[in-house]
Amino acid sequence: APCPHTYKPVCGANGEVYDNECFLNKAGIEPAESWETCRGHELCPSVCTEEYDPVCVEGKIYGNRCMQSHFCGKV
C-alpha cells in the first residue's frame, strides 16, 4: 500500500529525513536516536507537501514549516 502524504518528518539513522514513518519503514531504515543525526536538513524533504499547517516567521505566514526555508537550515 502507498504511504500517506502526511508531513510528520522522521530522521533516519542514515541521516536522511523522511516525510513520515511509513516512508522510513519502506526504505528499510532504522529511526535515528535523535534529530542531531539529521542536523542541517532537519524538517527538510526534497519536495514540500501542500499540507496547510501555517507558520509565522518575522510577520510572514508560510503554508507549512517546509515552505519556510528557515526550518530547512537554509538562509
PDB file of C-alpha atoms in Angstrom:
ATOM      1  CA  ALA A   1       0.000   0.000   0.000  1.00  0.00           C
ATOM      2  CA  PRO A   2       1.300   3.503  -0.743  1.00  0.00           C
ATOM      3  CA  CYS A   3       2.322   5.703   2.149  1.00  0.00           C
ATOM      4  CA  PRO A   4       0.059   8.613   3.145  1.00  0.00           C
ATOM      5  CA  HIS A   5       1.420  12.040   2.274  1.00  0.00           C
ATOM      6  CA  THR A   6       1.118  13.275   5.839  1.00  0.00           C
ATOM      7  CA  TYR A   7       4.066  15.507   6.693  1.00  0.00           C
ATOM      8  CA  LYS A   8       5.337  14.293  10.062  1.00  0.00           C
ATOM      9  CA  PRO A   9       9.067  14.157   9.387  1.00  0.00           C
ATOM     10  CA  VAL A  10      11.235  11.486  10.956  1.00  0.00           C
ATOM     11  CA  CYS A  11      15.012  11.265  10.982  1.00  0.00           C
ATOM     12  CA  GLY A  12      16.566   8.029   9.740  1.00  0.00           C
ATOM     13  CA  ALA A  13      19.763   6.505  11.130  1.00  0.00           C
ATOM     14  CA  ASN A  14      21.298   7.197   7.687  1.00  0.00           C
ATOM     15  CA  GLY A  15      20.953  10.968   8.246  1.00  0.00           C
ATOM     16  CA  GLU A  16      18.090  11.272   5.746  1.00  0.00           C
ATOM     17  CA  VAL A  17      14.772  12.902   6.630  1.00  0.00           C
ATOM     18  CA  TYR A  18      11.635  11.004   5.638  1.00  0.00           C
ATOM     19  CA  ASP A  19       8.220  12.668   5.277  1.00  0.00           C
ATOM     20  CA  ASN A  20       6.724  10.213   7.780  1.00  0.00           C
ATOM     21  CA  GLU A  21       7.343   6.880   9.492  1.00  0.00           C
ATOM     22  CA  CYS A  22       5.784   4.921   6.627  1.00  0.00           C
ATOM     23  CA  PHE A  23       8.414   6.117   4.135  1.00  0.00           C
ATOM     24  CA  LEU A  24      11.153   5.382   6.685  1.00  0.00           C
ATOM     25  CA  ASN A  25       9.905   1.809   7.134  1.00  0.00           C
ATOM     26  CA  LYS A  26       9.503   1.302   3.367  1.00  0.00           C
ATOM     27  CA  ALA A  27      13.131   2.327   2.890  1.00  0.00           C
ATOM     28  CA  GLY A  28      14.113  -0.270   5.495  1.00  0.00           C
ATOM     29  CA  ILE A  29      15.917   2.335   7.592  1.00  0.00           C
ATOM     30  CA  GLU A  30      16.038   2.399  11.370  1.00  0.00           C
ATOM     31  CA  PRO A  31      14.927   5.627  13.063  1.00  0.00           C
ATOM     32  CA  ALA A  32      17.784   7.757  14.364  1.00  0.00           C
ATOM     33  CA  GLU A  33      18.416   8.159  18.070  1.00  0.00           C
ATOM     34  CA  SER A  34      17.810  11.905  17.791  1.00  0.00           C
ATOM     35  CA  TRP A  35      17.325  14.754  15.334  1.00  0.00           C
ATOM     36  CA  GLU A  36      21.035  15.588  15.719  1.00  0.00           C
ATOM     37  CA  THR A  37      21.715  12.845  13.149  1.00  0.00           C
ATOM     38  CA  CYS A  38      19.765  14.849  10.561  1.00  0.00           C
ATOM     39  CA  ARG A  39      21.004  18.278  11.615  1.00  0.00           C
ATOM     40  CA  GLY A  40      21.348  20.515   8.576  1.00  0.00           C
ATOM     41  CA  HIS A  41      18.443  19.070   6.653  1.00  0.00           C
ATOM     42  CA  GLU A  42      16.129  18.845   9.619  1.00  0.00           C
ATOM     43  CA  LEU A  43      12.483  19.023   8.561  1.00  0.00           C
ATOM     44  CA  CYS A  44      13.674  19.461   5.008  1.00  0.00           C
ATOM     45  CA  PRO A  45      12.476  16.954   2.424  1.00  0.00           C
ATOM     46  CA  SER A  46      13.371  17.438  -1.232  1.00  0.00           C
ATOM     47  CA  VAL A  47       9.781  18.410  -2.056  1.00  0.00           C
ATOM     48  CA  CYS A  48       7.388  20.262   0.229  1.00  0.00           C
ATOM     49  CA  THR A  49       3.882  18.896   0.581  1.00  0.00           C
ATOM     50  CA  GLU A  50       0.856  21.123   0.092  1.00  0.00           C
ATOM     51  CA  GLU A  51      -0.324  20.352   3.633  1.00  0.00           C
ATOM     52  CA  TYR A  52      -1.625  23.535   5.207  1.00  0.00           C
ATOM     53  CA  ASP A  53      -0.111  23.876   8.656  1.00  0.00           C
ATOM     54  CA  PRO A  54       0.809  27.564   8.718  1.00  0.00           C
ATOM     55  CA  VAL A  55       3.817  29.017  10.488  1.00  0.00           C
ATOM     56  CA  CYS A  56       4.521  32.679  11.041  1.00  0.00           C
ATOM     57  CA  VAL A  57       8.112  33.853  10.749  1.00  0.00           C
ATOM     58  CA  GLU A  58       9.045  37.509  11.086  1.00  0.00           C
ATOM     59  CA  GLY A  59       5.487  38.601  10.338  1.00  0.00           C
ATOM     60  CA  LYS A  60       5.143  36.494   7.186  1.00  0.00           C
ATOM     61  CA  ILE A  61       2.896  33.443   7.011  1.00  0.00           C
ATOM     62  CA  TYR A  62       4.086  30.296   5.230  1.00  0.00           C
ATOM     63  CA  GLY A  63       1.865  27.343   4.299  1.00  0.00           C
ATOM     64  CA  ASN A  64       3.905  24.942   6.396  1.00  0.00           C
ATOM     65  CA  ARG A  65       7.332  24.596   8.042  1.00  0.00           C
ATOM     66  CA  CYS A  66       8.823  23.062   4.924  1.00  0.00           C
ATOM     67  CA  MET A  67       7.868  26.036   2.745  1.00  0.00           C
ATOM     68  CA  GLN A  68       9.701  28.358   5.096  1.00  0.00           C
ATOM     69  CA  SER A  69      13.372  27.716   4.341  1.00  0.00           C
ATOM     70  CA  HIS A  70      14.456  28.835   7.835  1.00  0.00           C
ATOM     71  CA  PHE A  71      13.400  25.401   9.105  1.00  0.00           C
ATOM     72  CA  CYS A  72      15.479  23.643   6.459  1.00  0.00           C
ATOM     73  CA  GLY A  73      18.828  25.006   7.549  1.00  0.00           C
ATOM     74  CA  LYS A  74      18.966  27.290   4.501  1.00  0.00           C
ATOM     75  CA  VAL A  75      19.334  31.038   4.781  1.00  0.00           C
TER      76      VAL A  75
END
